[in-house]
GROMACS .gro file of C-alpha atoms in nm:
model
  305
    1MET     CA    1   0.000   0.000   0.000
    2SER     CA    2   0.138   0.342  -0.095
    3PRO     CA    3   0.149   0.624   0.164
    4PRO     CA    4  -0.118   0.897   0.125
    5SER     CA    5  -0.025   1.174  -0.118
    6SER     CA    6  -0.076   1.432   0.160
    7ILE     CA    7   0.232   1.305   0.345
    8PRO     CA    8   0.543   1.518   0.281
    9GLU     CA    9   0.796   1.353   0.047
   10GLN     CA   10   1.057   1.346   0.328
   11TYR     CA   11   0.841   1.099   0.522
   12LYS     CA   12   0.793   0.848   0.241
   13PRO     CA   13   0.999   0.525   0.254
   14GLY     CA   14   1.310   0.537   0.040
   15PHE     CA   15   1.319   0.916   0.024
   16LEU     CA   16   1.654   1.073  -0.054
   17PRO     CA   17   1.719   1.437  -0.149
   18PRO     CA   18   1.697   1.474  -0.529
   19SER     CA   19   2.070   1.538  -0.571
   20ILE     CA   20   2.304   1.406  -0.303
   21ALA     CA   21   2.600   1.588  -0.459
   22LYS     CA   22   2.408   1.916  -0.442
   23GLN     CA   23   2.341   1.869  -0.070
   24MET     CA   24   2.706   1.807   0.023
   25GLN     CA   25   2.888   2.089   0.201
   26GLU     CA   26   3.261   2.137   0.237
   27ASN     CA   27   3.290   2.330   0.561
   28LEU     CA   28   3.197   2.256   0.920
   29PRO     CA   29   2.979   2.307   1.112
   30GLY     CA   30   2.733   2.291   0.820
   31GLN     CA   31   2.457   2.529   0.715
   32GLN     CA   32   2.084   2.458   0.714
   33SER     CA   33   1.978   2.718   0.458
   34PRO     CA   34   2.133   2.545   0.149
   35LEU     CA   35   1.966   2.207   0.214
   36GLU     CA   36   1.693   2.118  -0.035
   37PRO     CA   37   1.438   2.020   0.066
   38ALA     CA   38   1.484   2.179   0.405
   39PRO     CA   39   1.477   1.953   0.711
   40LEU     CA   40   1.135   1.951   0.876
   41ASP     CA   41   1.129   2.139   1.206
   42ASP     CA   42   0.760   2.141   1.300
   43ILE     CA   43   0.578   1.943   1.029
   44LEU     CA   44   0.481   1.596   1.150
   45ALA     CA   45   0.465   1.270   0.955
   46ASP     CA   46   0.093   1.310   0.885
   47GLY     CA   47   0.161   1.643   0.719
   48THR     CA   48   0.017   1.854   1.001
   49LYS     CA   49   0.186   2.121   1.210
   50TYR     CA   50   0.309   2.038   1.558
   51LYS     CA   51   0.034   2.119   1.811
   52PRO     CA   52   0.169   2.268   2.137
   53ALA     CA   53  -0.005   2.215   2.470
   54GLY     CA   54   0.176   2.454   2.706
   55LYS     CA   55   0.402   2.178   2.839
   56LEU     CA   56   0.691   2.416   2.910
   57GLU     CA   57   0.497   2.729   3.002
   58GLY     CA   58   0.711   2.971   3.204
   59LYS     CA   59   1.027   2.757   3.178
   60LYS     CA   60   1.372   2.880   3.083
   61ALA     CA   61   1.576   2.651   2.860
   62VAL     CA   62   1.930   2.647   2.722
   63VAL     CA   63   1.982   2.470   2.388
   64THR     CA   64   2.336   2.433   2.258
   65GLY     CA   65   2.370   2.409   1.882
   66GLY     CA   66   2.017   2.546   1.861
   67ASP     CA   67   2.048   2.713   1.523
   68SER     CA   68   2.009   2.416   1.288
   69GLY     CA   69   1.922   2.049   1.261
   70ILE     CA   70   1.786   1.883   1.573
   71GLY     CA   71   1.877   2.182   1.791
   72ARG     CA   72   1.675   2.418   1.570
   73SER     CA   73   1.368   2.198   1.593
   74VAL     CA   74   1.409   2.162   1.970
   75SER     CA   75   1.431   2.541   2.005
   76ILE     CA   76   1.118   2.590   1.792
   77LEU     CA   77   0.911   2.329   1.976
   78PHE     CA   78   1.025   2.457   2.316
   79ALA     CA   79   0.918   2.808   2.220
   80LEU     CA   80   0.585   2.678   2.093
   81GLU     CA   81   0.538   2.499   2.427
   82GLY     CA   82   0.587   2.827   2.615
   83ALA     CA   83   0.955   2.825   2.711
   84ASP     CA   84   1.201   3.110   2.678
   85VAL     CA   85   1.510   2.985   2.496
   86PHE     CA   86   1.878   3.071   2.534
   87LEU     CA   87   1.987   2.960   2.189
   88HIS     CA   88   2.360   2.890   2.165
   89TYR     CA   89   2.523   2.858   1.824
   90HIS     CA   90   2.870   2.837   1.673
   91PRO     CA   91   2.992   3.179   1.549
   92LEU     CA   92   3.009   3.047   1.192
   93GLU     CA   93   2.636   2.970   1.195
   94GLU     CA   94   2.502   3.321   1.248
   95LYS     CA   95   2.269   3.313   0.946
   96ASP     CA   96   2.104   2.991   1.064
   97ALA     CA   97   2.072   3.132   1.417
   98ASN     CA   98   1.906   3.450   1.294
   99ASP     CA   99   1.677   3.249   1.066
  100THR     CA  100   1.573   3.030   1.359
  101LYS     CA  101   1.503   3.328   1.583
  102ALA     CA  102   1.299   3.494   1.308
  103TYR     CA  103   1.097   3.176   1.254
  104ILE     CA  104   1.025   3.145   1.627
  105ALA     CA  105   0.910   3.507   1.634
  106LYS     CA  106   0.664   3.416   1.358
  107VAL     CA  107   0.518   3.097   1.510
  108ALA     CA  108   0.559   3.169   1.883
  109PRO     CA  109   0.568   3.549   1.917
  110SER     CA  110   0.539   3.546   2.296
  111ALA     CA  111   0.855   3.339   2.340
  112LYS     CA  112   1.176   3.519   2.429
  113VAL     CA  113   1.482   3.397   2.240
  114GLU     CA  114   1.836   3.499   2.332
  115LEU     CA  115   2.103   3.426   2.071
  116TYR     CA  116   2.452   3.353   2.197
  117ALA     CA  117   2.752   3.275   1.973
  118LYS     CA  118   3.041   3.079   2.122
  119ASP     CA  119   3.286   2.808   2.024
  120LEU     CA  120   3.259   2.576   2.326
  121ARG     CA  121   3.583   2.384   2.280
  122THR     CA  122   3.745   2.519   2.595
  123GLU     CA  123   3.649   2.529   2.960
  124GLN     CA  124   3.691   2.907   2.963
  125ALA     CA  125   3.443   2.947   2.676
  126CYS     CA  126   3.192   2.730   2.859
  127LEU     CA  127   3.234   2.930   3.181
  128GLU     CA  128   3.177   3.254   2.988
  129MET     CA  129   2.854   3.110   2.851
  130VAL     CA  130   2.747   3.002   3.201
  131GLU     CA  131   2.780   3.362   3.322
  132GLU     CA  132   2.563   3.484   3.034
  133VAL     CA  133   2.303   3.218   3.111
  134LYS     CA  134   2.293   3.329   3.475
  135LYS     CA  135   2.232   3.690   3.370
  136TRP     CA  136   1.966   3.590   3.120
  137SER     CA  137   1.782   3.349   3.348
  138GLY     CA  138   1.809   3.538   3.676
  139SER     CA  139   2.011   3.240   3.803
  140LYS     CA  140   1.720   2.997   3.766
  141LEU     CA  141   1.745   2.755   3.476
  142ASP     CA  142   1.481   2.485   3.429
  143ILE     CA  143   1.611   2.292   3.128
  144LEU     CA  144   1.957   2.225   2.985
  145ILE     CA  145   1.978   2.067   2.640
  146ASN     CA  146   2.334   1.965   2.548
  147ASN     CA  147   2.302   1.918   2.173
  148ALA     CA  148   2.604   2.082   2.004
  149ALA     CA  149   2.836   1.831   1.839
  150THR     CA  150   3.079   1.774   1.557
  151GLN     CA  151   3.197   1.480   1.348
  152ASN     CA  152   3.407   1.401   1.042
  153GLU     CA  153   3.433   1.067   0.866
  154VAL     CA  154   3.774   0.897   0.871
  155PRO     CA  155   3.789   0.542   0.731
  156HIS     CA  156   4.069   0.402   0.950
  157ILE     CA  157   4.223   0.469   1.290
  158GLU     CA  158   4.568   0.511   1.132
  159GLU     CA  159   4.433   0.807   0.935
  160LEU     CA  160   4.262   0.971   1.234
  161GLU     CA  161   4.469   1.271   1.338
  162SER     CA  162   4.522   1.330   1.710
  163GLU     CA  163   4.410   1.691   1.662
  164GLN     CA  164   4.072   1.579   1.527
  165TRP     CA  165   4.035   1.324   1.812
  166ARG     CA  166   4.091   1.596   2.074
  167HIS     CA  167   3.867   1.844   1.891
  168VAL     CA  168   3.572   1.603   1.876
  169PHE     CA  169   3.607   1.519   2.245
  170ASP     CA  170   3.633   1.888   2.338
  171VAL     CA  171   3.309   1.974   2.156
  172ASN     CA  172   3.103   1.661   2.213
  173ILE     CA  173   3.171   1.560   2.574
  174HIS     CA  174   3.403   1.801   2.755
  175ALA     CA  175   3.168   2.096   2.694
  176ILE     CA  176   2.878   1.892   2.837
  177PHE     CA  177   3.077   1.834   3.155
  178TYR     CA  178   3.172   2.202   3.195
  179LEU     CA  179   2.821   2.330   3.127
  180SER     CA  180   2.644   2.073   3.343
  181LYS     CA  181   2.883   2.118   3.635
  182ASN     CA  182   2.836   2.492   3.643
  183LEU     CA  183   2.465   2.519   3.556
  184ILE     CA  184   2.331   2.249   3.790
  185PRO     CA  185   2.370   2.486   4.090
  186ILE     CA  186   2.108   2.721   3.939
  187MET     CA  187   1.862   2.447   3.842
  188PRO     CA  188   1.560   2.398   4.073
  189TRP     CA  189   1.399   2.076   4.190
  190GLY     CA  190   1.214   1.934   3.890
  191GLY     CA  191   1.476   2.056   3.644
  192SER     CA  192   1.573   1.847   3.344
  193ILE     CA  193   1.898   1.786   3.159
  194VAL     CA  194   1.873   1.613   2.821
  195ASN     CA  195   2.190   1.519   2.635
  196ASN     CA  196   2.198   1.433   2.266
  197ALA     CA  197   2.392   1.114   2.195
  198SER     CA  198   2.353   0.884   1.894
  199ILE     CA  199   2.274   0.538   1.767
  200ASN     CA  200   2.644   0.498   1.692
  201PRO     CA  201   2.769   0.374   2.033
  202PHE     CA  202   2.526   0.083   1.996
  203VAL     CA  203   2.635  -0.008   1.641
  204GLY     CA  204   2.999   0.109   1.628
  205HIS     CA  205   3.013   0.327   1.316
  206PRO     CA  206   3.346   0.229   1.152
  207LYS     CA  207   3.408   0.569   0.991
  208LEU     CA  208   3.319   0.774   1.299
  209LEU     CA  209   3.549   0.627   1.563
  210ASP     CA  210   3.603   0.948   1.761
  211TYR     CA  211   3.240   1.065   1.732
  212THR     CA  212   3.111   0.722   1.835
  213ALA     CA  213   3.342   0.719   2.136
  214THR     CA  214   3.217   1.059   2.254
  215LYS     CA  215   2.854   0.960   2.212
  216GLY     CA  216   2.914   0.647   2.420
  217ALA     CA  217   3.075   0.870   2.682
  218ILE     CA  218   2.762   1.089   2.685
  219VAL     CA  219   2.545   0.786   2.762
  220GLY     CA  220   2.767   0.679   3.052
  221PHE     CA  221   2.807   1.033   3.181
  222SER     CA  222   2.433   1.096   3.177
  223ARG     CA  223   2.341   0.778   3.360
  224ALA     CA  224   2.605   0.833   3.627
  225LEU     CA  225   2.514   1.200   3.668
  226SER     CA  226   2.147   1.114   3.709
  227ASN     CA  227   2.227   0.859   3.980
  228GLN     CA  228   2.442   1.123   4.151
  229ILE     CA  229   2.195   1.413   4.160
  230VAL     CA  230   1.835   1.304   4.109
  231LYS     CA  231   1.760   1.215   4.472
  232GLU     CA  232   1.953   1.504   4.622
  233LYS     CA  233   1.852   1.780   4.377
  234GLY     CA  234   1.545   1.646   4.196
  235ILE     CA  235   1.708   1.707   3.858
  236ARG     CA  236   1.651   1.433   3.602
  237VAL     CA  237   1.913   1.347   3.338
  238ASN     CA  238   1.822   1.160   3.020
  239VAL     CA  239   1.967   1.092   2.677
  240VAL     CA  240   1.824   1.098   2.326
  241CYS     CA  241   1.998   0.862   2.083
  242PRO     CA  242   1.899   0.954   1.727
  243GLY     CA  243   1.951   0.728   1.431
  244PRO     CA  244   2.003   0.874   1.080
  245ILE     CA  245   1.849   1.222   1.089
  246TRP     CA  246   1.874   1.467   0.798
  247THR     CA  247   2.072   1.766   0.933
  248PRO     CA  248   2.340   2.010   0.809
  249LEU     CA  249   2.610   1.826   1.009
  250VAL     CA  250   2.540   1.514   0.804
  251ALA     CA  251   2.561   1.704   0.476
  252ALA     CA  252   2.888   1.870   0.580
  253THR     CA  253   3.071   1.565   0.711
  254MET     CA  254   2.966   1.246   0.534
  255SER     CA  255   3.084   1.105   0.202
  256LYS     CA  256   2.862   1.073  -0.105
  257GLU     CA  257   2.859   0.696  -0.052
  258SER     CA  258   2.742   0.735   0.308
  259LEU     CA  259   2.475   0.989   0.215
  260GLU     CA  260   2.331   0.764  -0.057
  261SER     CA  261   2.265   0.494   0.204
  262PHE     CA  262   2.161   0.736   0.478
  263GLY     CA  263   1.825   0.620   0.608
  264PRO     CA  264   1.685   0.364   0.359
  265SER     CA  265   1.840   0.075   0.555
  266THR     CA  266   1.622   0.149   0.862
  267ALA     CA  267   1.303  -0.048   0.925
  268ILE     CA  268   1.098   0.262   0.840
  269GLY     CA  269   1.299   0.294   0.520
  270ARG     CA  270   1.412   0.657   0.533
  271ALA     CA  271   1.615   0.910   0.728
  272GLY     CA  272   1.438   1.084   1.014
  273GLN     CA  273   1.350   1.452   1.031
  274PRO     CA  274   1.462   1.685   1.316
  275VAL     CA  275   1.107   1.728   1.447
  276GLU     CA  276   1.081   1.352   1.500
  277VAL     CA  277   1.367   1.379   1.747
  278ALA     CA  278   1.267   1.713   1.899
  279THR     CA  279   0.937   1.571   2.023
  280ALA     CA  280   1.140   1.335   2.245
  281PHE     CA  281   1.322   1.635   2.391
  282VAL     CA  282   0.991   1.804   2.467
  283PHE     CA  283   0.871   1.494   2.652
  284LEU     CA  284   1.193   1.455   2.853
  285ALA     CA  285   1.207   1.826   2.939
  286SER     CA  286   0.846   1.839   3.059
  287SER     CA  287   0.675   1.701   3.369
  288ASP     CA  288   0.516   1.434   3.146
  289SER     CA  289   0.840   1.239   3.196
  290SER     CA  290   0.869   1.291   3.574
  291TYR     CA  291   0.946   0.920   3.634
  292PHE     CA  292   1.206   0.899   3.356
  293THR     CA  293   1.572   0.944   3.446
  294ALA     CA  294   1.902   0.785   3.336
  295GLN     CA  295   1.720   0.660   3.024
  296CYS     CA  296   1.818   0.648   2.657
  297PHE     CA  297   1.544   0.731   2.407
  298HIS     CA  298   1.627   0.555   2.080
  299VAL     CA  299   1.478   0.761   1.798
  300ASN     CA  300   1.623   0.549   1.522
  301GLY     CA  301   1.360   0.434   1.273
  302GLY     CA  302   1.330   0.083   1.412
  303ALA     CA  303   1.688  -0.033   1.465
  304ALA     CA  304   1.704  -0.308   1.726
  305TYR     CA  305   1.908  -0.122   1.991
   0.00000   0.00000   0.00000
């Protein structure tokens, strides 16, 4: 049976962008605006718009890497749900950040969005961001979404430069430690930390050795941190582990061969869209998930992990 014609093309099994070569980008961290068709931020698989229900009304949320991909969709859905958003982005992604803020102003005009550009590779950079978050939030932060990440395919360990290994760890896991350590003190009982990991620690992506290692570290870090703080502080810590999701980071870092097989091998038969992951973040950030902590949400199109 064929899917209904009203369903967006991106949700139909076997969908790939019309020209993989056209989608590929040469420079990190990757830009959302050139992707065609654009990743879906708030259009669901039945073709309808996401319907908010005030789940985050009055909350203040930090989203790292909130300008594009999964982070953009999380920022949009959080704003729709009533949260004010401190939207961090890499300085090279200013256009995407401004586009995201403008879109939020259109669909959720009452939401307050603060843009903040920072390369989070160092502890000092993370501490500077913490101070800005404290000023913005009045030293009361309800939700921390650690989403910013980087990757770059390297086929073999002997070709993986030590500089890249350190860079990926600095961005993907060290920044999460620095931000969590210094923002937990201003998070109230009932607060939520959600870290973005990946399917890759559970499958062992052979071309993403460093990235896979950091994402496995995020899973372990999150579970241990939850067990450390949830009873004492009432702050839950969970992880989202996306499978193949169509984002600018993918277009900027994966080979043509990898992109041509990106998604169709899943049980659903296609790559996921950012909104399909962002809805998991909404759930884990809200009181709907009050009995969920130290858990991994596998948003992966049906992979058996």
